[in-house]
C-alpha positions in Angstrom: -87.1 66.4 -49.0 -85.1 63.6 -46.9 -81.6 62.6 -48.5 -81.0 59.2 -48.9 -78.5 59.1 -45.9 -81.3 59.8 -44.1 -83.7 57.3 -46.1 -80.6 54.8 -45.8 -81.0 55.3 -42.1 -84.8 54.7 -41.4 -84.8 51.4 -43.5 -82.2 50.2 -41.1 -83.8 51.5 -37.9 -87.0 49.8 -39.5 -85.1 46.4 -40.1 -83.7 46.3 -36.4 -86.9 47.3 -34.9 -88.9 44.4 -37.2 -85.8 42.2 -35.8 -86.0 42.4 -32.0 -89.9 42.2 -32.8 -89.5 38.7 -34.1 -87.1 38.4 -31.1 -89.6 39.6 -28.8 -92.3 37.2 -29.8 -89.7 34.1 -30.2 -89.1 34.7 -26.5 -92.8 35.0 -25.8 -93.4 31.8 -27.2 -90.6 30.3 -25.4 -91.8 31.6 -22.4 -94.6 30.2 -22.8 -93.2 26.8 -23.6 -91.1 26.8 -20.4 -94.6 27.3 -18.4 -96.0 24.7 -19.6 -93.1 22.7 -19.0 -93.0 23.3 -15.6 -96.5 23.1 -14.6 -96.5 19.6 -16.1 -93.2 19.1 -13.7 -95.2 20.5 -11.0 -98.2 17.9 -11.9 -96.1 15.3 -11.8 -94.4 15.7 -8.8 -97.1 14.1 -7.0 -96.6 11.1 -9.5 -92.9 10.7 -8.5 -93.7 11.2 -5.0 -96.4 8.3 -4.8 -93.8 6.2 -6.9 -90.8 6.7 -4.5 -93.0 6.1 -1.4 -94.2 2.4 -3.0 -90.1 1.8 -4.0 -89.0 2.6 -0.7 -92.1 0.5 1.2 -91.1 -2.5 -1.5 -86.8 -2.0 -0.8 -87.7 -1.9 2.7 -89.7 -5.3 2.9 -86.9 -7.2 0.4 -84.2 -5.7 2.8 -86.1 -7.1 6.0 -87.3 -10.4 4.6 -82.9 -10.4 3.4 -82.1 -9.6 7.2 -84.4 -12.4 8.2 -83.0 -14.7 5.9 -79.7 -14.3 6.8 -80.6 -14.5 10.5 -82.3 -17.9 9.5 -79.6 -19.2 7.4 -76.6 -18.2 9.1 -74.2 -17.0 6.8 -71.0 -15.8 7.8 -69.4 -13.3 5.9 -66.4 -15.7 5.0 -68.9 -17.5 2.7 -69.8 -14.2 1.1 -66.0 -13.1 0.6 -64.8 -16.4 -0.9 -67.6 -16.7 -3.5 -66.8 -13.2 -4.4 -63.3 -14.3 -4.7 -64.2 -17.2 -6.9 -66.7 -15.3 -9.2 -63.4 -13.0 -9.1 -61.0 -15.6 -10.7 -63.6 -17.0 -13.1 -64.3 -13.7 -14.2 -60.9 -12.4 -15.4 -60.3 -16.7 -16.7 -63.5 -15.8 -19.1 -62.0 -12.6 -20.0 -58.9 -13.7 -21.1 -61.1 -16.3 -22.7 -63.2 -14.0 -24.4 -59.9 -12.1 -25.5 -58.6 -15.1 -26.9 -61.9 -16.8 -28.5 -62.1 -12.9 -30.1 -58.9 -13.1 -31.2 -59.3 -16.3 -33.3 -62.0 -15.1 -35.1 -59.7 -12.2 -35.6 -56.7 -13.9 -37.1 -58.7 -16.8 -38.5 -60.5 -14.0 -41.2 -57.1 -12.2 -41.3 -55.6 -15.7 -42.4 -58.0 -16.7 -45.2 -58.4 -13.1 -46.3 -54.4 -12.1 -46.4 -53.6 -15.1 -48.0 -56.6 -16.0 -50.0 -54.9 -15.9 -53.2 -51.9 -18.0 -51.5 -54.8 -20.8 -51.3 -56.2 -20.6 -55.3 -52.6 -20.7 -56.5 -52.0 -23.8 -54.5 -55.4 -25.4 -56.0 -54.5 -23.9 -59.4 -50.7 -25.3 -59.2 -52.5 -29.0 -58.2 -54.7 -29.4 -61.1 -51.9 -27.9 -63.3 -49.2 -30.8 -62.6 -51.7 -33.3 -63.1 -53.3 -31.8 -66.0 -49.5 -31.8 -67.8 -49.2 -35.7 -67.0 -53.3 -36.6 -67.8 -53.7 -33.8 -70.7 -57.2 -33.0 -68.8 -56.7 -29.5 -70.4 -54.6 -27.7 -73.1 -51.3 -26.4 -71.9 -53.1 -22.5 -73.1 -55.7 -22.9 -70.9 -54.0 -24.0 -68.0 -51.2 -21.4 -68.7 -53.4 -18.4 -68.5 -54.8 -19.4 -64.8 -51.2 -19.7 -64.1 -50.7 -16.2 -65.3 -53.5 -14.8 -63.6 -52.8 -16.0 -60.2 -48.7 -15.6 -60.8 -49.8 -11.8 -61.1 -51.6 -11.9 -57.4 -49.0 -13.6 -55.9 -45.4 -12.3 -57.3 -43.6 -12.7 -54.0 -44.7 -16.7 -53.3 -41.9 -19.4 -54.6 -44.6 -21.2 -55.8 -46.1 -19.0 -58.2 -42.1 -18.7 -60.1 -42.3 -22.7 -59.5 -45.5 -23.9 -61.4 -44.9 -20.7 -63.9 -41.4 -22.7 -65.0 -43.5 -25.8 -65.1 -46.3 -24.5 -67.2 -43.7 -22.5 -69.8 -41.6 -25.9 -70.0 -44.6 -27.6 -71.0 -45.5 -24.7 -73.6 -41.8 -25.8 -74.8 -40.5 -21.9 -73.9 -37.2 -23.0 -72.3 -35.6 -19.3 -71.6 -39.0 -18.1 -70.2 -39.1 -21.7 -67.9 -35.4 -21.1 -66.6 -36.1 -17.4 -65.4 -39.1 -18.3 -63.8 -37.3 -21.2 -62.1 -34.3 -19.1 -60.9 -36.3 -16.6 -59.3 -38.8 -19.5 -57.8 -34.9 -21.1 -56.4 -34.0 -17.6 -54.9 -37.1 -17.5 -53.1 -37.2 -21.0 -51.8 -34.5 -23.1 -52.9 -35.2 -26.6 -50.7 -39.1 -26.5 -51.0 -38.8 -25.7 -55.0 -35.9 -28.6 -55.8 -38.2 -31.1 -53.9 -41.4 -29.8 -55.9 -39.4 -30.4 -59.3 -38.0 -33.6 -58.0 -41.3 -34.9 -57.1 -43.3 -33.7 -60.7 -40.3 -34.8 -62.5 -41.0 -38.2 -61.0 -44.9 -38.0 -62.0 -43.8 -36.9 -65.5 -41.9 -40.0 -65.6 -38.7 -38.0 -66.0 -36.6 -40.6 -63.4 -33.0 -39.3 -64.7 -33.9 -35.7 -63.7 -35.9 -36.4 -60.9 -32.4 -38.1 -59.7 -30.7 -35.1 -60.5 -32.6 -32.9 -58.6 -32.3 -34.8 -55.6 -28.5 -34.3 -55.5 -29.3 -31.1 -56.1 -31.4 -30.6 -53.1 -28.9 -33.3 -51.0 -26.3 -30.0 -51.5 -28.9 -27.4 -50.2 -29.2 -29.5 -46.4 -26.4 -29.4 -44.5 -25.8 -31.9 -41.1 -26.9 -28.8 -38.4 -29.4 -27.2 -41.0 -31.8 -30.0 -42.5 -35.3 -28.0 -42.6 -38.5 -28.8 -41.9 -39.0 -29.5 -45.8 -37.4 -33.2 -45.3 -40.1 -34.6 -43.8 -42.0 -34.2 -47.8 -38.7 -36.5 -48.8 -39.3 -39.0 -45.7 -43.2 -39.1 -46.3 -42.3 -39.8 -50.0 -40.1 -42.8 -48.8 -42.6 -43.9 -46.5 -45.5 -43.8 -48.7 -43.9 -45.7 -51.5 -44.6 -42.2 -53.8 -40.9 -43.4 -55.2 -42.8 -46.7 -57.4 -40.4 -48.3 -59.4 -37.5 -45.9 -59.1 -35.3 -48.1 -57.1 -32.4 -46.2 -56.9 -33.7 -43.4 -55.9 -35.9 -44.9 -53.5 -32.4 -46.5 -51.8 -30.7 -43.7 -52.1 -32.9 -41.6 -49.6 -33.2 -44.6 -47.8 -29.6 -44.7 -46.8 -29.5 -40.7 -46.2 -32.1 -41.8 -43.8 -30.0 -44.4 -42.1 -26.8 -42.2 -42.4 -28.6 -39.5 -40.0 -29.5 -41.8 -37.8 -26.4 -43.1 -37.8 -24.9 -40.0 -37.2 -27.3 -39.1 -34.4 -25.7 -42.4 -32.5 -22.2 -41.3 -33.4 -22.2 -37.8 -32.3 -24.9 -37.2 -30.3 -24.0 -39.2 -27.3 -26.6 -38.2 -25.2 -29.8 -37.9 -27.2 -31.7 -40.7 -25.4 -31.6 -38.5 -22.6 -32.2 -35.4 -24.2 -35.6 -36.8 -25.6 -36.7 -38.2 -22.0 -36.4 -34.6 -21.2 -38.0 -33.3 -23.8 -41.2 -35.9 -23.6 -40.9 -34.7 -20.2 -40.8 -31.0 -20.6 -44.0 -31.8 -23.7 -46.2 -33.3 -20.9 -45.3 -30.5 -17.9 -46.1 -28.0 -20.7 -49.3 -29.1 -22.2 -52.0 -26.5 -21.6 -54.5 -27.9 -19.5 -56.0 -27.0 -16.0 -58.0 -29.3 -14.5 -62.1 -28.7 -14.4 -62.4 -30.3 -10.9 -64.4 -27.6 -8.6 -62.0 -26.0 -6.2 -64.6 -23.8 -3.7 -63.3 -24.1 0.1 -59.4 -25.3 -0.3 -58.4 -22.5 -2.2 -59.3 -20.3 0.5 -58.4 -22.9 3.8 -56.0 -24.5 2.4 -52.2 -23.1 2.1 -51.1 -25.8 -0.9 -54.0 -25.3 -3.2 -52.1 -24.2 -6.4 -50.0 -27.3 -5.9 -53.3 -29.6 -5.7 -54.4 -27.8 -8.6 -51.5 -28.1 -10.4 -51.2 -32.0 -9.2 -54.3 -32.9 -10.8 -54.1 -30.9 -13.8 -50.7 -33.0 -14.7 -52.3 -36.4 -13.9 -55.0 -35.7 -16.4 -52.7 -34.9 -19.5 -51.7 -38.7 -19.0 -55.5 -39.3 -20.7 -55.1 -36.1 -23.3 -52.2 -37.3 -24.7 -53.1 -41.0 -24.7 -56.1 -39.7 -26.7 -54.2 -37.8 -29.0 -51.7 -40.9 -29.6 -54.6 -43.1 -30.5 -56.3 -40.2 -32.9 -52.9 -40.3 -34.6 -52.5 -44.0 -34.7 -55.8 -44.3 -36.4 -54.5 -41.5 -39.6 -53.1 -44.3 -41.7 -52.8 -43.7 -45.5 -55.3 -45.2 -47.5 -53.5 -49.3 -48.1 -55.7 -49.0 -51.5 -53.9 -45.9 -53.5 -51.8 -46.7 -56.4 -48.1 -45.0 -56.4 -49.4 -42.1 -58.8 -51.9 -41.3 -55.9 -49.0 -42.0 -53.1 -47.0 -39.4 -55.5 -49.9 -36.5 -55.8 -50.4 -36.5 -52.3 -46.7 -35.8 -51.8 -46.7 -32.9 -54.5 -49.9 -32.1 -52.9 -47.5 -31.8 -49.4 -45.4 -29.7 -51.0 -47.7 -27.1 -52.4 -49.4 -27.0 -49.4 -46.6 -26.1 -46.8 -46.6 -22.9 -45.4 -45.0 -19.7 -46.4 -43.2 -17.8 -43.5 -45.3 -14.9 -43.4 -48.3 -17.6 -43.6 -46.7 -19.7 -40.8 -46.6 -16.0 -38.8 -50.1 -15.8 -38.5 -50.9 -19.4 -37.8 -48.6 -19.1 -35.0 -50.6 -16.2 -33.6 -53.7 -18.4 -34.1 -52.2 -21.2 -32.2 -51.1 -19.1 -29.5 -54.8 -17.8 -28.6 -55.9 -21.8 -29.2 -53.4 -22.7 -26.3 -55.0 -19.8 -24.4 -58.5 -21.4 -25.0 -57.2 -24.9 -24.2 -55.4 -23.4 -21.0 -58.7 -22.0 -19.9 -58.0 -19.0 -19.6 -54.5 -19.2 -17.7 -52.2 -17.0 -19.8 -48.9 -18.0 -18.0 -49.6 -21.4 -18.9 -50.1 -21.0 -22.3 -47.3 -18.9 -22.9 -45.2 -21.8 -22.0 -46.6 -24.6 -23.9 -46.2 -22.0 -26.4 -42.8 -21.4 -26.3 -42.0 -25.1 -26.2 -44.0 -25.9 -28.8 -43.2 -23.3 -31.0 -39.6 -22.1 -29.9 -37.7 -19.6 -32.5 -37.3 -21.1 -36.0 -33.3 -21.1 -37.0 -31.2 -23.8 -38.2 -32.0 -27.0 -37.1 -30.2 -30.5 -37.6 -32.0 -34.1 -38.0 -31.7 -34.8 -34.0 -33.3 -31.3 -33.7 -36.4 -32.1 -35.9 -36.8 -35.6 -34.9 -37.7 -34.2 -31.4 -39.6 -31.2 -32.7 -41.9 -33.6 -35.2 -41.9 -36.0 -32.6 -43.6 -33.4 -29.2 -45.8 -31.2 -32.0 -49.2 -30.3 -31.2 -51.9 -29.5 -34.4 -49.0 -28.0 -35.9 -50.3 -27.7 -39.4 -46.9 -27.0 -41.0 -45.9 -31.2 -39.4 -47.4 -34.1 -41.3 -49.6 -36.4 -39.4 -47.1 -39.6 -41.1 -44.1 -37.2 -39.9 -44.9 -37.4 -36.6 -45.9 -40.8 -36.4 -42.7 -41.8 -37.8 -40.2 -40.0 -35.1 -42.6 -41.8 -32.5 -42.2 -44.8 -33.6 -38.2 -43.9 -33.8 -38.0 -42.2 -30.5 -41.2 -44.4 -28.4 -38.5 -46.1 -25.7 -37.2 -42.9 -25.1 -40.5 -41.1 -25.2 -41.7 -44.0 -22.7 -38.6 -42.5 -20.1 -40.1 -39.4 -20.1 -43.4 -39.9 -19.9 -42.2 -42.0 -16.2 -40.3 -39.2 -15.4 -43.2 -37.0 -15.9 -45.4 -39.5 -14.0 -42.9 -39.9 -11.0 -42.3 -36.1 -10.5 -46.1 -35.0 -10.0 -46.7 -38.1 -7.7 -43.4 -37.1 -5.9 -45.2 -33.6 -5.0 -48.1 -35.4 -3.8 -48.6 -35.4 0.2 -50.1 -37.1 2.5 -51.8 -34.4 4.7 -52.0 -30.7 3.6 -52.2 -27.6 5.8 -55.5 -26.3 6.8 -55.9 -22.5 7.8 -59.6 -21.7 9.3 -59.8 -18.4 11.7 -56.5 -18.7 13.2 -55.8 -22.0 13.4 -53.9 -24.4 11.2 -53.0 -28.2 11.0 -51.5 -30.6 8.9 -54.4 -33.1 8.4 -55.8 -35.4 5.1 -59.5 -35.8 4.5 -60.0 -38.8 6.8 -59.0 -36.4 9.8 -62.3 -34.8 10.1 -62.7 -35.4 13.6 -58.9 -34.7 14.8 -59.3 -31.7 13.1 -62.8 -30.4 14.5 -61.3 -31.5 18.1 -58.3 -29.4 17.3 -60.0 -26.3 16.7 -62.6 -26.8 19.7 -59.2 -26.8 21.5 -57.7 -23.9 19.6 -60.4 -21.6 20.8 -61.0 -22.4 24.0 -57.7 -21.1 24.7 -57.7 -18.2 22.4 -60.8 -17.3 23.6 -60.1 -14.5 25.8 -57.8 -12.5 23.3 -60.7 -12.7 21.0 -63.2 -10.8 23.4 -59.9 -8.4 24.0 -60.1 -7.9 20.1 -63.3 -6.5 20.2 -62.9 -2.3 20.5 -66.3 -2.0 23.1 -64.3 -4.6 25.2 -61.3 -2.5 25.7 -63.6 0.6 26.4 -65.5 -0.7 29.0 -62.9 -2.4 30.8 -60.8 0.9 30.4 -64.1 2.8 32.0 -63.8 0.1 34.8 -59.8 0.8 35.3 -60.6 5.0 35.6 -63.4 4.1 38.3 -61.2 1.6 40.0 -58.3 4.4 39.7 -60.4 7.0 41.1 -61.2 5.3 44.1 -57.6 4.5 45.0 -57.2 8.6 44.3 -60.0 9.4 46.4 -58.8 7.1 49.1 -55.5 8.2 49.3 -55.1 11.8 49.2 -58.9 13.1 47.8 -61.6 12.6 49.9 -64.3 14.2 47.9 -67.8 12.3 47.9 -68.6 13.5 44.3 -64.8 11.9 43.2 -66.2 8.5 45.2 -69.8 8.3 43.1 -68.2 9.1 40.0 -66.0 6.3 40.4 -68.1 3.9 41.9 -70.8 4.9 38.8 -67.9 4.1 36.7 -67.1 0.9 37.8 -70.3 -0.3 37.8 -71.0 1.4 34.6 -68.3 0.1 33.1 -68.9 -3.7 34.4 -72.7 -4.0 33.2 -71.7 -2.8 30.1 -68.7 -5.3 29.5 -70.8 -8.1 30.9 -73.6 -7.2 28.1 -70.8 -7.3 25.4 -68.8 -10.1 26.6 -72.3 -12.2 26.9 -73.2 -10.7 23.0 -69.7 -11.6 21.6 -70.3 -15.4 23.3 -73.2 -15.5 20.9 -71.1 -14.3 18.1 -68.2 -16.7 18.7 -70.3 -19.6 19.3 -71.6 -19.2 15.7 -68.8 -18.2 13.9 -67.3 -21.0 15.9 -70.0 -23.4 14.3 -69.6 -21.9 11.2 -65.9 -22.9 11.0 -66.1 -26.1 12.0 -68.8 -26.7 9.4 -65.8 -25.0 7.0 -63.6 -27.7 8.1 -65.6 -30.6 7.7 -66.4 -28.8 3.7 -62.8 -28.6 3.2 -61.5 -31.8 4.0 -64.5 -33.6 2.3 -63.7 -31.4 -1.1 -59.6 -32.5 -0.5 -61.1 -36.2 -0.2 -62.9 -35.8 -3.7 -60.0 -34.0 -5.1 -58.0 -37.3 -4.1 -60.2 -39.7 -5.3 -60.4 -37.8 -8.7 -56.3 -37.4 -9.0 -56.4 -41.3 -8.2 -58.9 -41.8 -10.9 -56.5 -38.8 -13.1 -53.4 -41.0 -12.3 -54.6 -44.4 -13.9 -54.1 -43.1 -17.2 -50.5 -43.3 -16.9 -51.2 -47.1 -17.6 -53.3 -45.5 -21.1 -50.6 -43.3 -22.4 -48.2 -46.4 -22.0 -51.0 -48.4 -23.9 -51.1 -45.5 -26.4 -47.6 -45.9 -27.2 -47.7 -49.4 -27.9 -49.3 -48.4 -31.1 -46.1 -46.4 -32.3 -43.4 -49.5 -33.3 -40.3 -49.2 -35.5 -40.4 -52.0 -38.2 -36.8 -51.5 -38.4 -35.8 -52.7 -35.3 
């Protein structure tokens, strides 16, 4: 009888032995699979052999019918290397582009999705100031969409602000007052004009007057803030209706800045010529004209490019001036309209994390509008949007005034410091104009092969004699440039030296031949390559003197369309005709 160590032991010598079975056959059938494989390799060698022998007869005749077409057309390498360069440039403009245009979309979903509920208070807080003055809707209901969107939006001033207004009107005093000292910690200039202005709809003029002593103590003479332009456009507008003494009285803290402004800012004239001046020189814009040939033959190409790029903001800006002349108010609305649209204003201006964001999106827009030129749009950037701090009235009279589709400046804002700043804005804009036609020159250095000259586009033949001349005499150190030049007239030296040797002191026949061979050699060969590089210089001598003819006709357009660029100095002065102070 077996023990059951010993059955233990045959069931597992059975299990291992049933184990490499199934291991045996799965390699059988693997095998199997793998000679099947390669016979069908093997099969289609022949395929992929008939294949590669049609690729290479079809590569063959493109690549002869290329060489023949480049022996038909001519073309120099130069050609080749300089639109290489220019798909080059546009290729890294388009990907900064690309960055940029990617970006947008970026920050443009980030802004509407980050601050979405930002956007539904300020609709909510709208229809709730003029349903408390119309009684569209019952203080309850309008009080619980107050609620609900003061609970997604507990670190925004103007959630505390219309929850005091909503709780005032529900007559809870206590609850109003907290909720208006936490809406004044947050924001104290932006909520003390918001209650000025609804106390004013509410017909509340006693409060509304106190309020705006209140806010007079918040400004200070080096620290206005941006906020004042609400107060100006409410002056401007006529949102003040009947209230005559309040309308006076921020008429004459109007006229007492200004004032000031004359008294102690001595040379602010000439401080806004310069910064008109520094607006125009940092507008992002580079000119569209097609540069191909000058910026490779010509040495002052970034400052032609840069020449007409300048001249063309004369027509950009004009443009602009005229867009913004044509934004007037609607003459029809009634003061209650003139006075929601303020509130409106208010509601509507920009938180600083908000203003953050839209500063990133304007930064990419400048990159768009700079085509691609990052160093140029860094500094329209940091003119247009330098770092926020305290500012005094001179300050944002400039900064309203040199703004571009900054959506925290009102369109009536920025009208009104042009029409207060226009002479000075008109010295500027000369001094722009006079400073890019001061860099403009009369002839500008050509470079082709070698040779250079001053020359302007009407030089074409003074040119083309020049360089005939050029290369006449150069053209012996450009057959020594060649490397088969110097080693056949080096073979022709060792025969010529080897006869002198033999002459002198050897007088071995087989040292004579071997130098004679040499010599003549050595002189059949350099006459072949010498008559070979003749061919070669003769073309690439025809070749740069068509180069030279293409480069001064492309610096004659360029001219004529900076000419053409430059007579819209005479529009932007046109433009700014349409900006006049009444007061003066």
């Amino acid at each position: 009888m077996a023990t059951d160590e010993e059955i233990a032991e045959r069931r597992q010598l059975a299990a291992e032995i049933s184990n490499l079975e199934s291991r045996i056959n799965s390699a059988l059938i693997e095998q199997q699979r793998l000679e099947e494989e390669l016979r069908y390799v093997v099969a289609q060698l022949g395929v992929l052999n008939t294949a590669a022998q049609g690729m290479s007869q079809k590569v063959t005749h493109d690549v002869g019918k290329l060489s023949e077409k480049i022996g038909r057309e001519d073309l120099d390498a130069r050609d080749l290397l300089q639109l290489l360069h220019d798909v080059s440039e546009r290729y890294f403009a388009y990907k900064n582009l690309s960055t940029a245009t990617r970006n947008l979309t970026k920050l443009n979903d980030e802004y509407y999705t980050k601050f979405k509920f930002y956007h539904e208070l300020r609709r909510i807080a709208l229809g709730c100031v003029m349903a408390v003055d119309t009684n569209l809707i019952s203080h309850e209901t309008a009080r619980k969409q107050v609620e609900k969107s003061y609970l997604a939006n507990t670190d925004y001033w103007l959630a505390y602000a219309i929850a005091a207004v909503m709780l005032w009107w529900s007559d809870e005093r206590e609850a109003a007052q907290r909720a208006l000292n936490r809406a004044m910690m947050m924001d104290e200039r932006k909520t003390s004009l918001l209650m000025l202005f609804c106390n004013l709809k509410f017909g509340r003029k006693d409060t509304a007057m106190r309020w705006y002593s209140y806010y007079l103590g918040c400004i200070h003479a080096n620290d206005v803030g941006e906020e004042f332009q609400y107060l100006m456009e409410a002056q401007m507008s006529g949102s003040f209706g009947n209230d005559r003494e309040l309308q006076a009285r921020v008429a004459s803290k109007i006229k007492d800045m200004f004032d000031e402004i004359a008294l102690y800012s001595i040379n602010f004239k000439n401080e806004v010529a310069d910064a008109a001046c520094r607006f125009m020189q940092t507008k992002a814009h580079v000119s569209d004209f097609d540069f191909f040939y000058l910026p490779e033959y010509c040495e002052q190409h970034d400052e032609m490019k840069a020449l007409i790029s300048d001249a063309e903001k004369n027509v950009l800006v004009a443009r602009e001036y005229e867009d913004l002349a044509q934004e007037h108010d609607d003459g029809e609305k009634d003061v209650n309209e003139h006075l929601e649209d303020t509130i409106y204003n208010v509601i509507e201006s920009m938180d600083d994390e908000e203003e953050k964001v839209h500063r990133r999106i304007r930064y990419n827009e400048l990159i768009v509008a700079a085509k691609g030129d990052i160093h140029k749009a860094e500094v329209a950037y940091a003119e247009r949007y330098p770092q926020t701090g305290p500012i005094g009235f001179a300050g944002l009279l400039k900064r309203w005034a040199f703004t571009e589709d900054d959506a925290a400046i009102l369109p009536q804002t920025r009208r009104f410091a042009l029409a207060k700043l226009e002479p000075d804005i008109r010295a500027g804009v000369a001094k722009f104009a006079d400073g890019y036609r001061a860099r403009e020159r009369e002839r500008y250095t050509i470079s082709v092969d070698g040779w250079s000259m001053n020359c302007n586009e009407n030089e074409a033949t003074i040119a083309k004699e020049g360089f005939e001349e050029y290369y006449r005499t150069h053209s012996i150190w450009r057959y020594l440039q060649d490397r088969f030049v110097l080693v056949w007239i080096g073979m022709i030296l060792a025969g010529i030296l080897g006869l002198v040797i033999a002459a002198v002191s050897v007088r071995h026949p087989a040292v004579i031949v071997i130098s004679v061979l040499l010599v003549l050699v050595g002189a059949f060969c350099l006459w072949r390559q010498i008559d070979n590089l003749r061919e070669v210089m003769e073309r690439r001598k025809r070749k740069s003197l068509e180069i030279i003819e293409r480069t001064l006709d492309e610096m004659g357009a360029w001219r004529q369309a900076y000419k053409e660029a430059d007579q819209g100095y005479a529009d932007l002065m046109q433009a700014l005709d349409l900006f006049t102070d009444d007061d003066e």
